[in-house]
Amino acid sequence: MTTTYTNAKNWLVQADLLAQSGLTDLIAGKDSGAGYGKAIIGDFSIMMPAAYSLVRNRNIMHHETISKDGAWVRYVEGTRLDLKDVQFFWGSAALAQSDHTLLHEDKAKKAELALESILADLAVLNIPDGVKLSISLSNHNPERWADEIKRRVEGTHTFEHLHPVTRSIVTKTVEIVVTGIYPEGFGSIAHCLFGEASLVLDPSELAIALDIGSSTWLITVFNGSGAVIDRHLIEGGCGELHTMIAEALDKRNDRVSLLSKDVKHSPSLVNQGIIEGTFTYGGNHLTGKKFEAEYSQCLDEWWSNRIEKFANFVTAGNYLDRAKYLVAWGGGVSQPVVDQNLAGLGFVILNNPQFINALGLKLLTQIARGA
């Protein structure tokens, strides 16, 4: 059973329990994602913004940062000699820094910062000291990056982080073994065919998967053996929808006060309002404004443009008539109205769609270990 952190109280309880669990061996899957990184580590799931910020002035006390979706980490010693004494922020803690790096803006960073991403996950989860972690990861170009990722990630690593309950700095050592590095979405296929949410698909039959992420729509045609028959990438995922809504809010003339005059609205705050289900921008009466109208208007344009491209691809390749299933996953699948639109077109929408790839990668780790 995967535990998703839905509130601070639950996260803190789980973090305390995990640290004292006595676990010495964990199996994991890591989906670096575009806007958010997702991981399944043991029976725990974690999702954080894919953002990094190097601590350059080490004389300043940075370790006060604590969050269920961000962390401060210091690499003490280990296999990665180049990281000795390096400190960094990850996730929401990185976004709070003016000089942060967003991994989706430079895909090479997904490989170069793969270890830092994993250590941040382990810090937030508060893993026990001395754990052995077996993990499978995904990458957009394994042919180019697999060896580099394995070189950077595998080994023994000692690091510091802030204990989420006691708020004291704790030191942990982890041994990481990389069991596989797979193309993006391969874990999702494995989960569908061989995991909990199995599709009944013979080797000769086809399924069409639509992965709606932060930056793209990825169409994958695969068969019952898990072989990828064809792929097609459509630019402009949920991040573009959020940007469209933010720009629509910029054009509003209903300024409520001088403090909110000429505000450039943030796509991330738009996303926050959607996730919370309030469709409200901002968290206070000075900036708070409803954006249901903008959401509806922008969604129609965003959806119709991309679903047409989807239809053109699957029909031109003669895949639509042959497909036994249309299946959807990715964070965008859960967007309001999008889920209804997909269901109306006959898509199978899997539970916990944002974590499907990570769940499948964990399954591949188990298979590799013979577990």
Tab-separated table of C-alpha atoms in Angstrom:
chain	number	residue	atom	x	y	z
A	1	MET	CA	0.000	0.000	0.000
A	2	THR	CA	1.518	3.305	-1.045
A	3	THR	CA	1.206	6.156	1.417
A	4	THR	CA	0.786	9.566	-0.171
A	5	TYR	CA	1.451	12.553	2.063
A	6	THR	CA	-1.674	14.654	2.052
A	7	ASN	CA	-1.086	16.853	5.092
A	8	ALA	CA	1.726	17.910	7.388
A	9	LYS	CA	0.520	15.892	10.348
A	10	ASN	CA	0.440	12.650	8.378
A	11	TRP	CA	3.826	13.386	6.793
A	12	LEU	CA	5.483	14.059	10.154
A	13	VAL	CA	4.047	10.897	11.689
A	14	GLN	CA	5.196	8.807	8.738
A	15	ALA	CA	8.643	10.425	8.728
A	16	ASP	CA	9.098	9.616	12.404
A	17	LEU	CA	7.879	6.032	11.970
A	18	LEU	CA	10.128	5.395	8.976
A	19	ALA	CA	13.250	6.629	10.775
A	20	GLN	CA	12.596	4.192	13.620
A	21	SER	CA	11.356	1.297	11.478
A	22	GLY	CA	14.631	-0.609	11.472
A	23	LEU	CA	14.393	-1.098	7.696
A	24	THR	CA	17.744	-1.898	6.111
A	25	ASP	CA	16.708	-2.639	2.524
A	26	LEU	CA	14.399	-0.497	0.358
A	27	ILE	CA	13.206	-0.952	-3.227
A	28	ALA	CA	12.379	2.164	-5.229
A	29	GLY	CA	11.399	3.714	-8.542
A	30	LYS	CA	12.168	7.313	-9.499
A	31	ASP	CA	10.472	9.358	-12.216
A	32	SER	CA	12.408	12.616	-12.553
A	33	GLY	CA	9.493	14.237	-14.390
A	34	ALA	CA	9.439	17.715	-15.877
A	35	GLY	CA	7.783	19.995	-13.353
A	36	TYR	CA	7.767	17.512	-10.483
A	37	GLY	CA	9.882	14.518	-9.547
A	38	LYS	CA	7.985	11.475	-8.300
A	39	ALA	CA	9.374	8.543	-6.350
A	40	ILE	CA	8.078	5.376	-4.733
A	41	ILE	CA	10.500	4.312	-2.006
A	42	GLY	CA	9.438	1.219	-0.112
A	43	ASP	CA	5.778	1.794	0.708
A	44	PHE	CA	6.102	5.577	0.587
A	45	SER	CA	5.451	8.011	-2.230
A	46	ILE	CA	6.938	11.463	-2.547
A	47	MET	CA	6.566	14.262	-5.072
A	48	MET	CA	8.602	17.474	-5.124
A	49	PRO	CA	9.125	20.324	-7.587
A	50	ALA	CA	12.095	19.469	-9.821
A	51	ALA	CA	14.166	22.446	-8.689
A	52	TYR	CA	17.723	22.819	-7.376
A	53	SER	CA	19.700	25.596	-5.727
A	54	LEU	CA	23.361	25.340	-4.755
A	55	VAL	CA	24.337	26.863	-1.408
A	56	ARG	CA	27.327	29.029	-2.275
A	57	ASN	CA	27.875	30.842	1.040
A	58	ARG	CA	28.358	27.977	3.486
A	59	ASN	CA	28.792	30.333	6.445
A	60	ILE	CA	25.094	31.191	6.408
A	61	MET	CA	22.759	28.913	8.377
A	62	HIS	CA	20.597	27.318	5.670
A	63	HIS	CA	19.439	24.179	7.365
A	64	GLU	CA	16.360	25.770	8.964
A	65	THR	CA	14.364	24.814	5.860
A	66	ILE	CA	11.908	21.967	6.424
A	67	SER	CA	8.959	20.905	4.279
A	68	LYS	CA	7.166	17.839	2.980
A	69	ASP	CA	8.035	18.921	-0.577
A	70	GLY	CA	11.480	20.457	-0.165
A	71	ALA	CA	14.740	19.924	1.701
A	72	TRP	CA	18.205	21.184	2.599
A	73	VAL	CA	20.934	18.577	2.145
A	74	ARG	CA	24.695	18.548	2.773
A	75	TYR	CA	26.804	15.836	1.172
A	76	VAL	CA	29.370	14.853	3.815
A	77	GLU	CA	31.447	12.156	2.158
A	78	GLY	CA	31.230	9.064	0.021
A	79	THR	CA	31.635	7.764	-3.517
A	80	ARG	CA	30.980	11.175	-5.045
A	81	LEU	CA	34.212	12.896	-4.031
A	82	ASP	CA	33.254	15.925	-6.148
A	83	LEU	CA	30.283	16.591	-3.851
A	84	LYS	CA	32.197	16.538	-0.547
A	85	ASP	CA	30.816	19.298	1.732
A	86	VAL	CA	28.439	20.563	-0.982
A	87	GLN	CA	25.119	21.920	0.323
A	88	PHE	CA	21.979	22.396	-1.733
A	89	PHE	CA	18.262	23.035	-1.584
A	90	TRP	CA	15.768	20.893	-3.466
A	91	GLY	CA	12.084	21.225	-4.349
A	92	SER	CA	10.077	24.005	-2.721
A	93	ALA	CA	13.149	24.942	-0.663
A	94	ALA	CA	15.025	25.609	-3.924
A	95	LEU	CA	12.143	27.564	-5.437
A	96	ALA	CA	12.365	29.946	-2.477
A	97	GLN	CA	15.902	30.888	-3.585
A	98	SER	CA	16.337	33.518	-6.301
A	99	ASP	CA	19.050	31.548	-8.114
A	100	HIS	CA	17.269	28.199	-8.430
A	101	THR	CA	17.501	25.916	-11.461
A	102	LEU	CA	14.395	24.244	-12.929
A	103	LEU	CA	15.368	20.852	-14.283
A	104	HIS	CA	12.890	20.907	-17.163
A	105	GLU	CA	14.679	23.934	-18.629
A	106	ASP	CA	17.826	21.853	-19.171
A	107	LYS	CA	17.211	18.131	-19.609
A	108	ALA	CA	20.875	17.358	-18.970
A	109	LYS	CA	20.303	18.433	-15.358
A	110	LYS	CA	17.976	15.462	-14.832
A	111	ALA	CA	21.003	13.228	-15.259
A	112	GLU	CA	23.620	15.479	-13.688
A	113	LEU	CA	21.548	16.045	-10.530
A	114	ALA	CA	20.046	12.550	-10.285
A	115	LEU	CA	21.787	11.760	-6.986
A	116	GLU	CA	20.870	15.108	-5.419
A	117	SER	CA	17.231	14.446	-6.307
A	118	ILE	CA	17.289	11.033	-4.627
A	119	LEU	CA	19.048	12.315	-1.500
A	120	ALA	CA	16.416	15.055	-1.174
A	121	ASP	CA	13.681	12.400	-1.341
A	122	LEU	CA	15.433	10.366	1.347
A	123	ALA	CA	15.840	13.461	3.530
A	124	VAL	CA	12.142	14.339	3.394
A	125	LEU	CA	11.138	10.733	4.037
A	126	ASN	CA	13.657	10.602	6.913
A	127	ILE	CA	14.999	7.150	6.058
A	128	PRO	CA	16.879	5.143	8.687
A	129	ASP	CA	20.653	5.344	8.733
A	130	GLY	CA	22.461	2.522	6.949
A	131	VAL	CA	19.792	1.661	4.392
A	132	LYS	CA	20.568	-0.105	1.115
A	133	LEU	CA	18.448	1.405	-1.664
A	134	SER	CA	17.851	-0.471	-4.920
A	135	ILE	CA	16.340	1.858	-7.501
A	136	SER	CA	15.273	2.066	-11.147
A	137	LEU	CA	15.121	5.449	-12.849
A	138	SER	CA	13.687	6.885	-16.061
A	139	ASN	CA	15.305	9.300	-18.474
A	140	HIS	CA	14.324	10.952	-21.749
A	141	ASN	CA	17.456	9.611	-23.462
A	142	PRO	CA	18.896	6.503	-21.750
A	143	GLU	CA	21.258	5.822	-24.656
A	144	ARG	CA	22.942	9.136	-23.947
A	145	TRP	CA	22.646	9.381	-20.170
A	146	ALA	CA	22.329	5.890	-18.615
A	147	ASP	CA	26.035	5.324	-17.920
A	148	GLU	CA	26.434	8.861	-16.565
A	149	ILE	CA	23.440	8.523	-14.250
A	150	LYS	CA	24.672	5.193	-12.915
A	151	ARG	CA	28.158	6.616	-12.340
A	152	ARG	CA	26.780	9.575	-10.419
A	153	VAL	CA	24.152	7.717	-8.372
A	154	GLU	CA	25.626	4.348	-7.405
A	155	GLY	CA	27.793	3.980	-4.344
A	156	THR	CA	27.849	4.838	-0.662
A	157	HIS	CA	26.797	8.352	0.307
A	158	THR	CA	26.824	10.052	3.704
A	159	PHE	CA	24.692	13.193	3.943
A	160	GLU	CA	23.073	15.546	6.439
A	161	HIS	CA	19.521	16.848	6.553
A	162	LEU	CA	17.135	18.378	9.036
A	163	HIS	CA	15.081	15.885	11.030
A	164	PRO	CA	11.449	16.784	10.247
A	165	VAL	CA	10.256	16.174	13.807
A	166	THR	CA	13.107	17.181	16.134
A	167	ARG	CA	14.475	19.819	13.697
A	168	SER	CA	18.026	18.778	14.562
A	169	ILE	CA	20.639	18.041	11.895
A	170	VAL	CA	21.021	14.280	11.421
A	171	THR	CA	23.593	12.290	9.454
A	172	LYS	CA	22.636	9.318	7.294
A	173	THR	CA	24.585	6.871	5.166
A	174	VAL	CA	22.900	5.115	2.242
A	175	GLU	CA	24.181	2.541	-0.230
A	176	ILE	CA	22.497	2.986	-3.622
A	177	VAL	CA	22.342	0.301	-6.322
A	178	VAL	CA	20.882	1.232	-9.720
A	179	THR	CA	19.014	-1.765	-11.137
A	180	GLY	CA	17.959	-0.105	-14.400
A	181	ILE	CA	17.554	3.130	-16.323
A	182	TYR	CA	14.567	3.100	-18.664
A	183	PRO	CA	12.997	5.408	-21.259
A	184	GLU	CA	10.377	7.806	-19.907
A	185	GLY	CA	7.016	6.089	-19.659
A	186	PHE	CA	8.444	2.561	-19.733
A	187	GLY	CA	7.586	2.133	-16.065
A	188	SER	CA	3.991	3.130	-16.795
A	189	ILE	CA	3.713	0.400	-19.425
A	190	ALA	CA	5.174	-2.149	-16.999
A	191	HIS	CA	2.666	-1.109	-14.335
A	192	CYS	CA	-0.261	-1.422	-16.756
A	193	LEU	CA	0.723	-4.841	-18.064
A	194	PHE	CA	2.297	-6.526	-15.061
A	195	GLY	CA	1.408	-4.440	-11.999
A	196	GLU	CA	-1.690	-3.869	-9.912
A	197	ALA	CA	-3.613	-2.087	-12.665
A	198	SER	CA	-3.093	-4.784	-15.301
A	199	LEU	CA	-4.561	-4.358	-18.767
A	200	VAL	CA	-5.584	-7.637	-20.376
A	201	LEU	CA	-3.553	-7.335	-23.557
A	202	ASP	CA	-2.202	-10.152	-25.727
A	203	PRO	CA	1.217	-9.717	-27.364
A	204	SER	CA	-0.487	-9.158	-30.720
A	205	GLU	CA	-2.835	-6.466	-29.376
A	206	LEU	CA	-2.181	-2.736	-29.069
A	207	ALA	CA	-2.893	-0.038	-26.509
A	208	ILE	CA	-2.500	3.721	-26.928
A	209	ALA	CA	-1.266	5.619	-23.882
A	210	LEU	CA	-1.539	9.359	-23.390
A	211	ASP	CA	0.777	10.869	-20.778
A	212	ILE	CA	-0.210	14.464	-19.989
A	213	GLY	CA	2.690	16.020	-18.116
A	214	SER	CA	3.908	19.472	-17.142
A	215	SER	CA	5.559	20.245	-20.453
A	216	THR	CA	4.269	17.744	-23.022
A	217	TRP	CA	1.634	15.272	-24.139
A	218	LEU	CA	3.403	11.991	-24.892
A	219	ILE	CA	1.579	9.397	-27.000
A	220	THR	CA	2.917	5.848	-26.789
A	221	VAL	CA	1.627	2.881	-28.768
A	222	PHE	CA	2.618	-0.440	-27.183
A	223	ASN	CA	1.687	-4.115	-27.353
A	224	GLY	CA	0.958	-6.779	-24.759
A	225	SER	CA	4.621	-7.716	-24.512
A	226	GLY	CA	5.499	-4.172	-23.449
A	227	ALA	CA	7.223	-3.332	-26.741
A	228	VAL	CA	6.898	0.289	-27.859
A	229	ILE	CA	5.521	0.370	-31.412
A	230	ASP	CA	5.498	4.134	-31.915
A	231	ARG	CA	5.759	7.425	-30.029
A	232	HIS	CA	4.784	11.003	-30.669
A	233	LEU	CA	5.450	14.125	-28.603
A	234	ILE	CA	3.084	17.103	-28.505
A	235	GLU	CA	4.542	20.223	-26.915
A	236	GLY	CA	2.635	22.196	-24.292
A	237	GLY	CA	1.553	20.256	-21.217
A	238	CYS	CA	-0.223	21.535	-18.112
A	239	GLY	CA	2.451	24.141	-17.528
A	240	GLU	CA	1.367	25.892	-20.713
A	241	LEU	CA	-2.263	25.808	-19.591
A	242	HIS	CA	-1.302	27.412	-16.283
A	243	THR	CA	0.714	30.064	-18.148
A	244	MET	CA	-2.263	30.808	-20.409
A	245	ILE	CA	-4.469	31.318	-17.351
A	246	ALA	CA	-1.859	33.529	-15.655
A	247	GLU	CA	-1.608	35.696	-18.791
A	248	ALA	CA	-5.396	35.950	-18.947
A	249	LEU	CA	-5.365	37.185	-15.345
A	250	ASP	CA	-2.703	39.736	-16.319
A	251	LYS	CA	-5.200	41.261	-18.753
A	252	ARG	CA	-7.935	41.715	-16.174
A	253	ASN	CA	-8.932	45.266	-15.292
A	254	ASP	CA	-10.526	44.564	-11.913
A	255	ARG	CA	-7.552	45.658	-9.803
A	256	VAL	CA	-8.698	45.453	-6.203
A	257	SER	CA	-6.033	47.705	-4.776
A	258	LEU	CA	-2.855	49.570	-5.588
A	259	LEU	CA	-0.898	46.649	-4.140
A	260	SER	CA	-2.150	44.329	-6.874
A	261	LYS	CA	-1.881	46.791	-9.744
A	262	ASP	CA	0.117	45.563	-12.737
A	263	VAL	CA	0.796	42.210	-11.076
A	264	LYS	CA	2.370	39.563	-13.296
A	265	HIS	CA	0.527	36.444	-12.244
A	266	SER	CA	2.405	33.265	-11.449
A	267	PRO	CA	1.547	29.983	-13.224
A	268	SER	CA	2.582	28.095	-10.063
A	269	LEU	CA	-0.031	29.948	-7.995
A	270	VAL	CA	-2.598	29.189	-10.682
A	271	ASN	CA	-1.658	25.518	-10.387
A	272	GLN	CA	-1.976	25.735	-6.605
A	273	GLY	CA	-5.519	27.069	-6.921
A	274	ILE	CA	-6.417	24.211	-9.276
A	275	ILE	CA	-4.894	21.526	-7.035
A	276	GLU	CA	-6.712	22.898	-3.992
A	277	GLY	CA	-9.961	22.993	-5.965
A	278	THR	CA	-10.638	26.637	-5.029
A	279	PHE	CA	-9.834	28.149	-8.451
A	280	THR	CA	-8.572	31.120	-6.480
A	281	TYR	CA	-5.343	32.919	-7.274
A	282	GLY	CA	-3.322	33.999	-4.234
A	283	GLY	CA	-3.807	33.294	-0.591
A	284	ASN	CA	-4.966	36.622	0.832
A	285	HIS	CA	-7.634	39.279	0.263
A	286	LEU	CA	-5.181	41.645	-1.462
A	287	THR	CA	-4.388	39.283	-4.322
A	288	GLY	CA	-7.016	36.547	-4.098
A	289	LYS	CA	-9.220	36.306	-7.158
A	290	LYS	CA	-11.354	33.590	-8.684
A	291	PHE	CA	-10.332	32.329	-12.109
A	292	GLU	CA	-13.013	29.792	-13.066
A	293	ALA	CA	-13.863	31.799	-16.186
A	294	GLU	CA	-10.248	31.994	-17.298
A	295	TYR	CA	-9.785	28.283	-16.588
A	296	SER	CA	-12.766	27.329	-18.714
A	297	GLN	CA	-11.764	29.592	-21.586
A	298	CYS	CA	-8.083	28.614	-21.643
A	299	LEU	CA	-8.815	24.918	-21.123
A	300	ASP	CA	-11.036	24.786	-24.210
A	301	GLU	CA	-8.305	26.261	-26.396
A	302	TRP	CA	-5.521	24.172	-24.857
A	303	TRP	CA	-7.476	20.920	-24.988
A	304	SER	CA	-8.975	21.212	-28.478
A	305	ASN	CA	-5.622	22.045	-30.076
A	306	ARG	CA	-3.825	19.082	-28.552
A	307	ILE	CA	-6.537	16.450	-28.761
A	308	GLU	CA	-6.745	17.205	-32.488
A	309	LYS	CA	-3.011	16.517	-32.820
A	310	PHE	CA	-3.492	13.312	-30.828
A	311	ALA	CA	-6.290	12.219	-33.168
A	312	ASN	CA	-4.253	13.043	-36.264
A	313	PHE	CA	-1.337	10.905	-35.077
A	314	VAL	CA	-3.280	7.805	-34.004
A	315	THR	CA	-5.461	7.797	-37.122
A	316	ALA	CA	-2.633	8.484	-39.580
A	317	GLY	CA	-0.689	5.545	-38.143
A	318	ASN	CA	-3.762	3.305	-38.318
A	319	TYR	CA	-3.458	2.714	-34.569
A	320	LEU	CA	-6.867	3.899	-33.369
A	321	ASP	CA	-8.920	1.135	-34.998
A	322	ARG	CA	-6.469	-1.527	-33.852
A	323	ALA	CA	-6.143	-0.407	-30.232
A	324	LYS	CA	-7.862	-2.478	-27.568
A	325	TYR	CA	-7.348	0.231	-24.952
A	326	LEU	CA	-6.902	3.959	-24.699
A	327	VAL	CA	-5.180	4.599	-21.377
A	328	ALA	CA	-4.206	7.885	-19.705
A	329	TRP	CA	-1.734	8.799	-16.994
A	330	GLY	CA	0.392	11.747	-15.844
A	331	GLY	CA	-0.385	14.705	-13.603
A	332	GLY	CA	-2.524	16.447	-16.224
A	333	VAL	CA	-5.011	13.587	-16.327
A	334	SER	CA	-6.426	14.715	-12.975
A	335	GLN	CA	-7.034	18.328	-14.049
A	336	PRO	CA	-10.719	19.307	-13.681
A	337	VAL	CA	-12.719	18.703	-16.883
A	338	VAL	CA	-9.697	16.990	-18.499
A	339	ASP	CA	-10.562	13.768	-16.666
A	340	GLN	CA	-14.163	14.048	-17.886
A	341	ASN	CA	-13.065	14.733	-21.447
A	342	LEU	CA	-10.792	11.682	-21.425
A	343	ALA	CA	-13.478	9.440	-19.928
A	344	GLY	CA	-15.901	10.671	-22.572
A	345	LEU	CA	-13.480	9.530	-25.274
A	346	GLY	CA	-13.233	6.058	-23.745
A	347	PHE	CA	-9.880	6.361	-21.979
A	348	VAL	CA	-9.069	4.108	-19.042
A	349	ILE	CA	-7.864	6.495	-16.342
A	350	LEU	CA	-5.617	4.754	-13.848
A	351	ASN	CA	-5.630	5.424	-10.126
A	352	ASN	CA	-2.890	7.711	-8.803
A	353	PRO	CA	-1.924	8.744	-12.375
A	354	GLN	CA	1.015	10.957	-11.417
A	355	PHE	CA	2.824	8.039	-9.792
A	356	ILE	CA	2.179	5.367	-12.447
A	357	ASN	CA	5.656	5.600	-13.972
A	358	ALA	CA	7.364	5.545	-10.559
A	359	LEU	CA	5.238	2.565	-9.486
A	360	GLY	CA	6.232	0.698	-12.642
A	361	LEU	CA	9.891	1.556	-12.134
A	362	LYS	CA	9.705	0.141	-8.625
A	363	LEU	CA	8.150	-3.004	-10.095
A	364	LEU	CA	11.058	-3.243	-12.535
A	365	THR	CA	13.449	-2.938	-9.585
A	366	GLN	CA	11.686	-5.846	-7.872
A	367	ILE	CA	11.903	-7.935	-11.052
A	368	ALA	CA	15.621	-7.121	-11.462
A	369	ARG	CA	16.285	-8.214	-7.897
A	370	GLY	CA	14.147	-11.302	-8.225
A	371	ALA	CA	11.945	-10.066	-5.400
